[in-house]
């Protein structure tokens, strides 16, 4: 009752005056979990809007995203703004009880802008210049573009920053593509000068005596994204691009915040495993993270998707939004298979289970023309619901029912942290050394057994606060600078269990080789070093405390030096470099331990390793007995733990729920959860 009153009060607050709303501490005013779609009112006659919005309400939608490509409608001529249509579109949405996220339209500049200032156009690495009619045809480094982008973002915020129906802002749309234009090159030189101080320092740290790479001036250093090239240059290119994008996002965020009240969040929508920039840096000036969760081949890999949710939650260490998801299928894969019935709902609930506070479908209805006619939508070209509409409407009804429970809940801090080092990924991808070594696949391999066992994992940057985690995993921490090494050592000495995976501790901050062998600055703590590493083209085997396991792709031979180093597993068989040598070693250190896993294990081996690691670290048992394909997630607030269960299988499974607790909603039939079934289970935290 009190809760219902509070919810009503919160809703009423929305409609208070702007000044009062600005004082409201709650940064979210969209219902949680929110559900909706990208809606492009500018593409449709106004007479149609009410019909669309009524159909959205029928689907229990609570939010729409608008505006993100509408620059030529919002500013048809330089400095002449036309917001009247957007005023009416937002008002229409509000009349239907639908809140609005505004995308700044800067991913699609109008032609008057690029025509007047051709310098703003993006230059590709091969020197070709992007033109009009596609999108993202601008240079992220162009001062002129920044000026125009910031102005339109600011004008929008001036107009809608206190509009009670507008709950948040999305900056640009799927940023990432760099430009190689004159301004970008000039900024690169300045960036290098700021980083290295003198060209001599750069030459020294980059070892430019190699192949006569020595430079006399910073502006001689080529701006290149693709090698082979000096590994330091390759890595610095990524860092530079990250800072330009972070600034690009930062200035738009500042322009919005100058007018928007605190109730409105500011985010951007990032893409899956985007490798163009450092997400942690780009999220510096944003309130929440958001990502676009697509399954291009229509065959969901639930554990990999779960990992990505956890990754995105870690960008800001808080709940996030799924800003785009497919209503069935995409149009940009080589074969655009549709998700099976039930899977769209399943994916929505999975997002919620991992801390997603919203799922927004792309898109409501496809424009009659334009590049994306084949994409999945909720409505057909006739304006009538498509087959997926009912499933999404049902999900919306469930979200509405769950909101009372889930608003204000968060994913509890896990006992296990998985380190995602963007810089290590860049370093390895630049020099894979084996075509089969994929650092993202390795991350997934390390994550999967935890997901399968229903154990929560937080995915964190190498500089995140690790205190309190029982187990910290770094599957390929290739680039390990001194500060991170010291950070990890403190974690271990104060009682943490750190497990490094293959290729860890090889490179310094400049992507140069450490003078000591792997794991570089942590080899003292480990009391062992990697003697050498061996890419494999056929499987090897190990045996030891982790059982017998197959090794694929990569094997490192460990060389214990300190007497208290324990060999956990050795290579067996054959008569080669690996035979009989240690593959996994571990050493107690301070109140914790450090383990180095030199072998890339197959699925069973990784599972065995996981069992060994969790038992040693004293990680709590899963709340529900593991069942293959059954995902168990948790959100909570001070009073209640909410378990979200999803059966990702094509067949029903039997679940054993905790005796304490009650079903909030879902598909439970007796003790069976049907194929693609979902359930929400509440357990009171009071004794
Ligand atoms: C991206 C874009 C959208 C749309 C979808 C189609 O995620 O952000 O504008 O093009 O892809 O899947």
XYZ file of C-alpha atoms and ligand atoms in Angstrom:
699
model
C 0.000 0.000 0.000
C 2.718 2.423 1.100
C 4.714 1.341 -1.924
C 1.780 2.030 -4.235
C 1.377 5.478 -2.696
C 5.055 6.180 -3.155
C 4.853 5.109 -6.788
C 1.854 7.370 -7.316
C 3.715 10.200 -5.626
C 6.723 9.624 -7.848
C 4.470 9.747 -10.900
C 2.859 12.959 -9.682
C 6.290 14.498 -9.219
C 6.779 14.175 -12.924
C 4.137 16.729 -13.508
C 5.350 19.245 -10.985
C 6.898 22.437 -12.174
C 10.282 22.206 -13.834
C 12.034 23.724 -10.822
C 10.520 21.191 -8.454
C 11.213 18.341 -10.829
C 14.828 19.497 -11.051
C 15.130 19.035 -7.326
C 13.855 15.453 -7.462
C 16.736 13.130 -6.672
C 15.558 10.174 -8.771
C 17.436 10.168 -12.081
C 14.897 7.810 -13.658
C 11.389 8.743 -14.328
C 10.626 6.199 -16.986
C 8.814 3.225 -15.511
C 11.209 0.393 -14.705
C 11.599 -1.753 -16.615
C 10.658 0.497 -19.508
C 9.742 -0.909 -22.915
C 9.278 0.809 -26.223
C 10.626 1.436 -29.684
C 12.488 3.855 -31.889
C 9.833 6.015 -33.439
C 10.468 8.417 -36.286
C 7.482 10.788 -36.335
C 9.228 12.905 -38.985
C 8.787 10.032 -41.435
C 5.004 9.867 -41.027
C 2.027 12.143 -41.558
C 0.965 13.705 -38.288
C -2.516 12.328 -38.786
C -1.043 8.869 -38.234
C 0.752 9.600 -34.955
C -2.200 8.964 -32.656
C -2.906 5.619 -34.278
C 0.727 4.624 -33.811
C 0.853 5.781 -30.217
C -2.410 4.008 -29.419
C -0.954 0.815 -30.883
C 2.130 1.352 -28.758
C 0.010 1.697 -25.659
C -1.831 -1.451 -26.624
C 1.588 -3.094 -26.615
C 2.109 -1.653 -23.117
C 4.885 0.610 -24.298
C 6.125 3.163 -21.854
C 8.863 4.871 -23.836
C 9.872 5.939 -27.347
C 13.190 7.131 -28.668
C 12.928 9.953 -31.184
C 15.030 12.372 -33.112
C 18.351 10.667 -33.565
C 18.495 11.096 -37.334
C 16.137 14.055 -37.765
C 18.634 16.902 -38.057
C 17.432 18.105 -41.453
C 13.899 18.450 -40.036
C 15.023 20.025 -36.774
C 17.325 22.545 -38.435
C 16.323 22.771 -42.100
C 18.652 25.759 -42.655
C 21.708 26.907 -40.747
C 20.465 28.312 -37.439
C 16.772 28.054 -38.375
C 15.269 25.580 -35.994
C 11.942 23.882 -36.412
C 10.954 22.152 -33.214
C 7.218 22.622 -33.561
C 6.677 19.159 -35.016
C 8.757 17.574 -32.256
C 6.833 19.558 -29.640
C 3.673 18.014 -31.017
C 5.140 14.524 -31.292
C 6.364 14.596 -27.684
C 3.058 16.005 -26.507
C 1.228 13.267 -28.401
C 3.415 10.596 -26.804
C 2.804 12.128 -23.374
C -0.955 12.116 -23.986
C -0.694 8.379 -24.469
C 1.351 7.994 -21.292
C 4.554 7.325 -23.200
C 7.816 8.926 -22.095
C 10.452 10.082 -24.522
C 14.189 9.714 -24.963
C 15.619 12.252 -27.391
C 18.533 11.234 -29.541
C 20.724 14.125 -30.621
C 20.607 13.969 -34.419
C 24.326 14.284 -34.977
C 24.812 10.898 -36.648
C 23.108 12.308 -39.756
C 24.109 15.867 -40.674
C 21.911 17.835 -43.100
C 23.255 18.509 -46.558
C 23.417 22.298 -46.101
C 26.018 21.702 -43.412
C 28.311 19.370 -45.330
C 27.889 21.448 -48.468
C 28.845 24.678 -46.718
C 31.690 23.020 -44.809
C 33.030 20.071 -46.814
C 35.857 19.860 -44.272
C 33.473 18.278 -41.779
C 33.155 15.170 -43.933
C 34.793 12.009 -42.706
C 37.938 10.947 -44.515
C 38.597 7.228 -44.666
C 42.008 5.757 -44.104
C 42.508 5.325 -47.843
C 41.873 9.062 -48.343
C 38.381 8.699 -49.796
C 35.808 11.159 -48.499
C 32.363 10.136 -47.259
C 29.381 11.802 -48.896
C 25.743 12.507 -48.213
C 22.959 9.942 -48.098
C 24.520 7.454 -45.740
C 25.069 8.381 -42.105
C 28.091 8.986 -39.862
C 29.617 10.946 -42.720
C 31.217 13.460 -40.354
C 34.647 13.758 -38.830
C 34.682 13.249 -35.081
C 37.607 15.664 -34.870
C 36.143 18.566 -36.856
C 35.819 21.737 -34.781
C 33.145 23.035 -37.150
C 31.129 19.858 -36.766
C 31.480 20.029 -32.994
C 30.172 23.564 -33.060
C 27.080 22.595 -35.037
C 26.533 19.337 -33.146
C 26.821 21.049 -29.802
C 24.484 23.796 -30.911
C 21.686 21.457 -31.989
C 22.123 19.337 -28.835
C 22.000 22.472 -26.697
C 18.976 23.888 -28.526
C 17.107 20.636 -28.088
C 17.939 20.610 -24.398
C 16.900 24.240 -24.028
C 13.552 23.251 -25.480
C 12.996 19.877 -23.812
C 15.371 19.823 -20.837
C 12.488 20.454 -18.477
C 9.765 18.718 -20.389
C 8.236 16.224 -17.957
C 7.656 13.660 -20.707
C 11.319 13.601 -21.685
C 13.226 11.203 -19.453
C 16.635 11.166 -21.048
C 19.034 11.881 -23.840
C 21.001 9.710 -26.174
C 24.047 11.410 -27.662
C 24.512 10.721 -31.360
C 23.949 7.110 -32.423
C 26.452 4.274 -32.305
C 29.533 6.434 -32.421
C 32.841 4.889 -33.279
C 34.092 5.391 -36.805
C 37.234 7.536 -36.790
C 38.310 9.996 -39.452
C 41.730 10.545 -40.995
C 41.238 14.145 -42.066
C 43.570 17.089 -41.631
C 42.162 18.141 -38.262
C 42.306 14.608 -36.908
C 45.966 14.424 -37.929
C 46.746 17.749 -36.287
C 45.050 16.621 -33.083
C 46.963 13.355 -33.186
C 50.252 15.263 -33.210
C 49.098 17.384 -30.273
C 47.904 14.328 -28.416
C 51.268 12.633 -28.887
C 53.093 15.764 -27.740
C 50.968 15.904 -24.610
C 51.571 12.239 -23.887
C 55.310 12.089 -24.527
C 56.512 15.654 -23.951
C 59.447 15.354 -26.317
C 59.893 13.500 -29.562
C 62.963 11.844 -28.038
C 60.799 10.307 -25.349
C 58.453 8.950 -27.995
C 61.374 7.562 -29.999
C 62.772 5.869 -26.919
C 59.503 4.395 -25.692
C 58.483 3.238 -29.158
C 61.939 1.799 -29.977
C 61.978 3.684 -33.249
C 65.536 2.650 -34.042
C 63.729 -0.379 -35.423
C 63.418 -0.044 -39.232
C 64.470 3.621 -39.137
C 61.170 4.635 -37.615
C 62.774 7.580 -35.782
C 60.749 10.807 -35.976
C 61.943 14.395 -35.749
C 58.556 15.933 -35.038
C 55.199 14.731 -33.709
C 53.434 15.747 -36.914
C 55.495 13.187 -38.831
C 53.905 10.270 -36.983
C 51.355 8.664 -39.286
C 47.746 8.355 -38.178
C 47.004 4.708 -38.869
C 44.468 2.215 -37.622
C 45.796 -0.843 -39.374
C 49.167 -2.501 -39.170
C 51.473 -3.997 -39.383
C 52.991 -0.994 -37.706
C 54.796 -0.182 -34.522
C 52.694 -1.750 -31.714
C 52.998 1.442 -29.648
C 51.576 3.472 -32.529
C 48.780 0.958 -33.044
C 47.790 1.166 -29.389
C 48.145 4.935 -29.180
C 45.927 5.310 -32.231
C 43.137 3.578 -30.274
C 43.796 5.670 -27.202
C 43.750 8.848 -29.255
C 40.489 7.881 -30.949
C 39.021 7.131 -27.522
C 39.864 10.575 -26.211
C 38.409 12.288 -29.291
C 35.163 10.343 -28.962
C 35.049 10.913 -25.199
C 35.372 14.644 -25.830
C 32.817 14.522 -28.633
C 30.338 12.905 -26.247
C 31.447 15.109 -23.362
C 30.762 18.422 -25.107
C 27.298 17.295 -26.168
C 26.605 16.075 -22.626
C 27.660 19.445 -21.241
C 25.492 21.294 -23.790
C 22.512 19.177 -22.728
C 23.163 19.468 -19.011
C 23.322 23.240 -19.266
C 19.545 23.137 -19.777
C 18.280 19.746 -18.681
C 17.091 19.005 -15.204
C 18.809 16.254 -13.247
C 15.866 13.930 -13.665
C 16.896 13.364 -17.284
C 19.742 10.945 -17.894
C 22.378 11.391 -20.576
C 23.712 8.327 -22.372
C 24.865 7.063 -25.742
C 24.058 3.758 -27.407
C 27.092 1.569 -27.914
C 27.393 -1.512 -30.056
C 28.302 -5.084 -29.272
C 32.000 -5.583 -28.476
C 32.742 -2.251 -30.050
C 36.463 -2.107 -30.468
C 36.787 1.413 -31.802
C 37.305 3.131 -28.485
C 37.629 2.644 -24.764
C 34.084 2.371 -23.434
C 35.099 3.241 -19.883
C 36.586 6.517 -21.053
C 33.701 7.404 -23.362
C 31.252 6.788 -20.516
C 33.150 9.186 -18.262
C 30.689 12.047 -18.808
C 27.517 9.964 -19.108
C 24.963 9.109 -16.433
C 24.118 5.607 -17.541
C 25.320 3.164 -20.170
C 23.135 1.887 -22.969
C 23.781 -0.650 -25.688
C 22.200 -2.100 -28.777
C 21.644 -5.812 -28.285
C 21.277 -7.581 -31.623
C 21.380 -11.244 -32.577
C 22.221 -10.878 -36.265
C 21.995 -14.578 -37.144
C 18.835 -15.104 -35.074
C 20.564 -17.779 -32.984
C 21.037 -16.369 -29.504
C 24.138 -17.342 -27.560
C 22.654 -16.617 -24.170
C 25.824 -16.821 -22.105
C 27.707 -14.512 -24.480
C 24.814 -12.064 -24.375
C 24.750 -12.273 -20.592
C 28.446 -11.431 -20.551
C 27.822 -8.373 -22.692
C 25.096 -7.131 -20.357
C 27.494 -7.525 -17.445
C 30.163 -5.700 -19.423
C 27.845 -2.762 -20.092
C 26.647 -2.674 -16.474
C 30.320 -2.305 -15.552
C 30.817 0.817 -17.706
C 29.140 2.855 -14.968
C 28.644 0.166 -12.324
C 24.937 0.703 -12.366
C 21.770 -0.263 -14.192
C 21.749 0.413 -17.910
C 19.392 0.558 -20.888
C 19.132 -1.645 -23.931
C 18.515 1.165 -26.378
C 17.957 -1.079 -29.400
C 16.856 -4.675 -29.803
C 15.423 -6.530 -32.732
C 11.710 -7.199 -33.057
C 12.489 -10.576 -34.594
C 15.326 -9.950 -36.989
C 17.809 -7.473 -38.405
C 18.535 -6.630 -42.031
C 22.300 -6.343 -41.971
C 23.487 -9.930 -41.429
C 24.434 -12.221 -44.287
C 21.298 -14.217 -43.472
C 18.741 -12.391 -41.379
C 17.092 -15.271 -39.560
C 14.229 -14.428 -37.198
C 14.332 -15.286 -33.541
C 12.031 -18.162 -32.593
C 8.705 -17.450 -30.899
C 9.413 -16.622 -27.274
C 12.981 -15.528 -27.806
C 12.264 -11.814 -28.147
C 10.608 -11.919 -24.737
C 13.399 -14.067 -23.388
C 16.001 -11.528 -24.517
C 14.043 -8.680 -22.926
C 13.913 -10.449 -19.590
C 17.558 -11.376 -19.795
C 18.421 -7.692 -20.094
C 16.348 -6.956 -17.000
C 17.984 -9.795 -15.091
C 21.419 -8.331 -15.703
C 20.475 -4.807 -14.644
C 18.743 -3.463 -17.742
C 16.114 -0.889 -16.852
C 14.690 -0.650 -20.362
C 14.437 -2.383 -23.697
C 13.723 -0.295 -26.774
C 12.996 -2.062 -30.051
C 14.402 -0.940 -33.327
C 12.114 -0.047 -34.875
C 8.412 0.618 -34.641
C 7.648 0.669 -38.364
C 9.980 0.868 -41.330
C 9.977 3.876 -43.589
C 8.631 3.018 -47.037
C 11.981 3.858 -48.497
C 15.423 4.292 -47.069
C 18.126 1.741 -46.450
C 16.442 -0.536 -43.929
C 13.243 -1.792 -45.526
C 13.823 -5.427 -44.599
C 14.475 -4.911 -40.886
C 12.197 -6.414 -38.251
C 9.466 -4.029 -37.039
C 6.378 -4.100 -34.863
C 4.139 -2.783 -37.620
C 4.055 -3.687 -41.284
C 4.007 -1.281 -44.216
C 0.206 -1.428 -43.938
C 0.420 0.035 -40.435
C -0.963 -3.160 -38.875
C 0.798 -5.316 -36.233
C 3.377 -7.805 -37.448
C 3.506 -11.328 -35.969
C 6.012 -10.299 -33.241
C 3.739 -7.547 -31.924
C 1.765 -9.795 -29.547
C 4.877 -11.277 -27.967
C 6.262 -7.817 -27.320
C 2.887 -6.637 -26.002
C 2.904 -9.551 -23.583
C 6.418 -8.637 -22.474
C 5.206 -5.082 -21.965
C 2.326 -6.291 -19.801
C 4.770 -8.309 -17.720
C 7.106 -5.353 -17.359
C 4.176 -3.271 -16.154
C 3.303 -5.903 -13.579
C 6.933 -6.322 -12.528
C 7.613 -2.601 -12.231
C 6.181 -2.371 -8.745
C 8.777 -4.903 -7.672
C 11.783 -4.118 -9.803
C 11.866 -0.311 -9.675
C 14.827 0.661 -7.564
C 16.405 -2.789 -7.606
C 19.957 -3.417 -8.699
C 22.069 -6.434 -9.491
C 23.896 -7.257 -6.267
C 27.661 -7.084 -6.294
C 29.001 -10.452 -7.405
C 31.689 -12.457 -5.618
C 33.548 -12.926 -8.873
C 35.020 -10.216 -11.089
C 36.157 -10.710 -14.651
C 38.582 -8.116 -15.936
C 37.968 -6.675 -19.375
C 41.069 -4.880 -20.523
C 40.304 -2.986 -23.690
C 43.984 -2.194 -24.129
C 44.968 -5.856 -23.842
C 42.376 -6.710 -26.441
C 43.837 -4.119 -28.800
C 47.352 -5.351 -28.110
C 46.480 -8.989 -28.828
C 44.339 -8.242 -31.848
C 47.213 -6.264 -33.284
C 49.543 -9.279 -32.967
C 47.384 -12.366 -32.564
C 50.263 -14.707 -33.220
C 47.674 -17.380 -33.873
C 44.761 -16.809 -36.212
C 42.687 -18.773 -33.694
C 43.427 -16.566 -30.708
C 40.449 -14.323 -30.173
C 40.593 -12.381 -26.895
C 36.833 -11.809 -26.846
C 36.164 -15.509 -27.421
C 38.585 -16.234 -24.579
C 36.640 -13.904 -22.311
C 33.439 -15.713 -23.240
C 35.063 -19.096 -22.578
C 36.048 -17.999 -19.088
C 32.593 -16.576 -18.407
C 30.454 -19.452 -19.691
C 30.945 -21.965 -16.853
C 29.969 -19.327 -14.299
C 26.830 -18.446 -16.230
C 26.010 -22.150 -16.615
C 26.347 -22.649 -12.877
C 24.139 -19.656 -12.098
C 27.000 -17.706 -10.565
C 26.954 -13.958 -11.038
C 30.010 -12.201 -12.417
C 30.834 -8.500 -12.528
C 32.855 -7.401 -15.533
C 35.248 -4.618 -14.648
C 38.018 -2.498 -16.050
C 41.534 -3.267 -14.785
C 41.502 -0.117 -12.681
C 38.182 -0.861 -10.943
C 37.926 -1.322 -7.196
C 38.425 -5.038 -6.599
C 38.112 -5.083 -2.835
C 35.546 -7.538 -1.597
C 35.669 -9.853 -4.609
C 36.568 -13.394 -3.646
C 37.867 -14.235 -7.075
C 39.255 -11.983 -9.790
C 39.853 -13.411 -13.250
C 41.998 -11.830 -15.926
C 41.838 -14.196 -18.908
C 44.234 -12.248 -21.128
C 45.727 -9.291 -19.346
C 48.348 -8.839 -22.033
C 49.025 -5.205 -21.271
C 49.905 -4.780 -17.627
C 51.298 -1.435 -16.555
C 53.013 -0.895 -13.223
C 50.042 0.808 -11.605
C 47.667 -2.034 -12.485
C 50.201 -4.613 -11.317
C 50.517 -2.801 -7.980
C 46.718 -2.615 -7.744
C 46.372 -6.338 -8.348
C 49.149 -7.130 -5.894
C 47.343 -5.149 -3.193
C 44.175 -7.080 -3.980
C 46.015 -10.385 -3.575
C 47.909 -9.444 -0.452
C 44.743 -8.313 1.248
C 43.080 -11.679 0.720
C 41.969 -11.862 -2.923
C 42.370 -14.804 -5.263
C 43.718 -13.583 -8.579
C 43.807 -15.859 -11.619
C 45.640 -14.680 -14.712
C 45.065 -16.346 -18.056
C 47.338 -16.870 -21.066
C 49.316 -13.969 -22.506
C 49.071 -11.957 -19.297
C 51.721 -9.477 -18.227
C 53.653 -9.468 -21.481
C 53.410 -5.794 -22.474
C 54.090 -2.497 -20.745
C 52.066 0.737 -21.074
C 53.646 1.395 -24.491
C 52.737 -2.030 -25.842
C 56.438 -2.837 -25.562
C 57.789 -6.076 -24.166
C 58.423 -6.129 -20.452
C 62.093 -6.717 -19.664
C 61.120 -9.652 -17.480
C 59.095 -12.521 -18.889
C 55.388 -12.932 -18.254
C 53.623 -11.967 -16.158
C 56.061 -9.052 -16.167
C 55.620 -6.922 -13.062
C 53.625 -9.696 -11.373
C 56.243 -12.414 -11.887
C 57.795 -11.602 -8.499
C 54.462 -12.068 -6.762
C 53.815 -15.270 -8.717
C 57.303 -16.616 -7.938
C 57.272 -18.053 -11.438
C 57.567 -16.917 -15.015
C 56.428 -17.994 -18.427
C 59.364 -19.730 -20.032
C 57.854 -19.487 -23.487
C 54.550 -19.555 -25.334
C 53.442 -21.898 -28.132
C 50.553 -21.396 -30.571
C 49.018 -24.806 -31.281
C 47.535 -26.264 -34.437
C 46.551 -29.486 -32.734
C 45.315 -30.236 -29.226
C 47.592 -30.920 -26.276
C 46.630 -32.210 -22.855
C 47.178 -31.302 -19.244
C 46.568 -33.169 -16.014
C 46.643 -32.174 -12.359
C 44.390 -30.730 -9.689
C 41.992 -29.553 -12.375
C 41.674 -33.096 -13.751
C 42.594 -34.066 -17.286
C 41.859 -31.460 -19.933
C 42.465 -30.640 -23.564
C 44.419 -27.553 -24.553
C 43.704 -25.780 -27.819
C 45.187 -22.810 -29.651
C 47.688 -21.629 -27.057
C 50.035 -23.160 -24.489
C 52.530 -21.478 -22.203
C 55.180 -23.284 -20.208
C 55.476 -22.031 -16.647
C 58.736 -22.032 -14.774
C 58.317 -22.019 -10.980
C 61.132 -20.194 -9.216
C 60.025 -19.767 -5.604
C 59.789 -22.855 -3.362
C 56.180 -22.231 -2.377
C 54.877 -22.210 -5.959
C 52.530 -25.116 -6.516
C 52.192 -26.719 -9.922
C 48.454 -27.160 -10.373
C 48.614 -28.877 -13.784
C 51.247 -30.128 -16.225
C 51.287 -30.880 -19.920
C 51.263 -34.574 -20.728
C 52.097 -36.725 -23.719
C 54.345 -36.185 -26.696
C 57.969 -35.296 -26.535
C 57.899 -31.645 -27.440
C 58.546 -28.378 -25.680
C 55.520 -28.815 -23.447
C 55.928 -32.366 -22.233
C 55.850 -32.640 -18.477
C 56.185 -28.907 -17.947
C 53.871 -26.850 -15.699
C 50.772 -25.377 -17.384
C 49.107 -23.861 -14.320
C 50.899 -22.640 -11.202
C 49.674 -21.005 -8.048
C 51.266 -19.355 -5.066
C 49.955 -18.023 -1.778
C 50.773 -14.360 -1.326
C 49.877 -12.241 1.663
C 46.380 -13.281 2.689
C 45.433 -14.313 -0.853
C 46.885 -16.127 -3.822
C 47.945 -15.624 -7.407
C 47.443 -18.280 -10.073
C 48.667 -18.286 -13.648
C 46.866 -20.417 -16.219
C 49.089 -20.771 -19.265
C 46.876 -23.102 -21.269
C 43.762 -22.323 -23.263
C 41.397 -25.079 -22.230
C 38.504 -26.658 -24.046
C 34.946 -26.416 -22.707
C 35.240 -29.307 -20.245
C 38.657 -28.192 -19.089
C 37.449 -24.664 -18.491
C 34.577 -26.063 -16.457
C 36.983 -28.108 -14.352
C 39.223 -25.098 -13.871
C 36.184 -23.062 -12.813
C 35.174 -25.658 -10.233
C 38.738 -25.660 -8.881
C 38.926 -21.850 -8.726
C 35.543 -21.345 -7.066
C 36.120 -24.056 -4.471
C 39.498 -22.594 -3.548
C 38.186 -19.068 -3.348
C 35.244 -20.128 -1.190
C 32.695 -18.685 -3.612
C 29.140 -19.264 -2.384
C 27.123 -22.007 -4.003
C 24.525 -21.039 -6.606
C 21.090 -20.155 -5.266
C 19.462 -22.680 -7.607
C 20.890 -26.058 -8.581
C 22.349 -25.635 -12.093
C 20.321 -26.954 -15.028
C 21.773 -26.822 -18.541
C 20.382 -23.836 -20.439
C 18.629 -22.395 -17.388
C 19.858 -18.914 -16.571
C 19.505 -17.579 -13.052
C 19.833 -13.850 -12.415
C 19.178 -11.636 -9.462
C 18.143 -8.089 -8.670
C 17.447 -6.823 -5.208
C 16.629 -3.944 -2.981
C 16.869 -3.649 0.784
C 13.742 -5.708 1.324
C 13.532 -8.321 -1.395
C 15.704 -10.522 -3.580
C 14.226 -11.124 -7.002
C 15.371 -14.158 -8.945
C 14.814 -14.038 -12.678
C 14.949 -17.434 -14.343
C 14.986 -18.057 -18.075
C 14.858 -21.415 -19.766
C 16.899 -20.839 -22.897
C 16.278 -24.391 -24.090
C 13.852 -25.571 -26.746
C 12.492 -28.060 -24.224
C 11.000 -27.658 -20.738
C 13.227 -27.995 -17.657
C 12.455 -28.845 -14.069
C 13.513 -26.143 -11.632
C 13.946 -26.421 -7.902
C 13.092 -23.031 -6.481
C 14.126 -21.940 -3.005
C 11.437 -23.000 -0.536
C 11.242 -19.472 0.784
C 9.747 -17.105 -1.738
C 6.861 -16.635 -4.074
C 6.157 -16.442 -7.754
C 5.634 -12.867 -8.930
C 4.988 -13.768 -12.544
C 6.054 -16.130 -15.259
C 5.467 -19.443 -16.897
C 5.961 -21.967 -14.117
C 3.851 -25.105 -14.594
C 4.205 -27.170 -11.466
C 7.946 -27.414 -11.198
C 8.433 -27.099 -14.944
C 9.585 -24.065 -16.827
C 8.594 -24.451 -20.490
C 10.915 -23.870 -23.447
C 11.928 -20.183 -23.526
C 9.949 -19.714 -20.314
C 10.629 -16.888 -17.887
C 9.825 -16.455 -14.236
C 10.266 -13.875 -11.533
C 10.568 -15.180 -7.979
C 10.637 -12.982 -4.878
C 12.383 -13.821 -1.639
C 11.925 -11.530 1.315
C 15.218 -10.479 2.896
C 13.697 -9.983 6.322
C 14.470 -12.763 8.750
C 21.810 0.212 -35.570
C 21.336 1.642 -35.621
C 19.882 1.783 -35.963
C 19.481 0.773 -36.999
C 19.789 -0.595 -36.480
C 19.321 -1.721 -37.372
O 21.827 -0.329 -34.343
O 21.592 2.330 -34.427
O 19.677 3.088 -36.428
O 20.179 1.020 -38.176
O 21.169 -0.710 -36.371
O 19.581 -2.953 -36.775
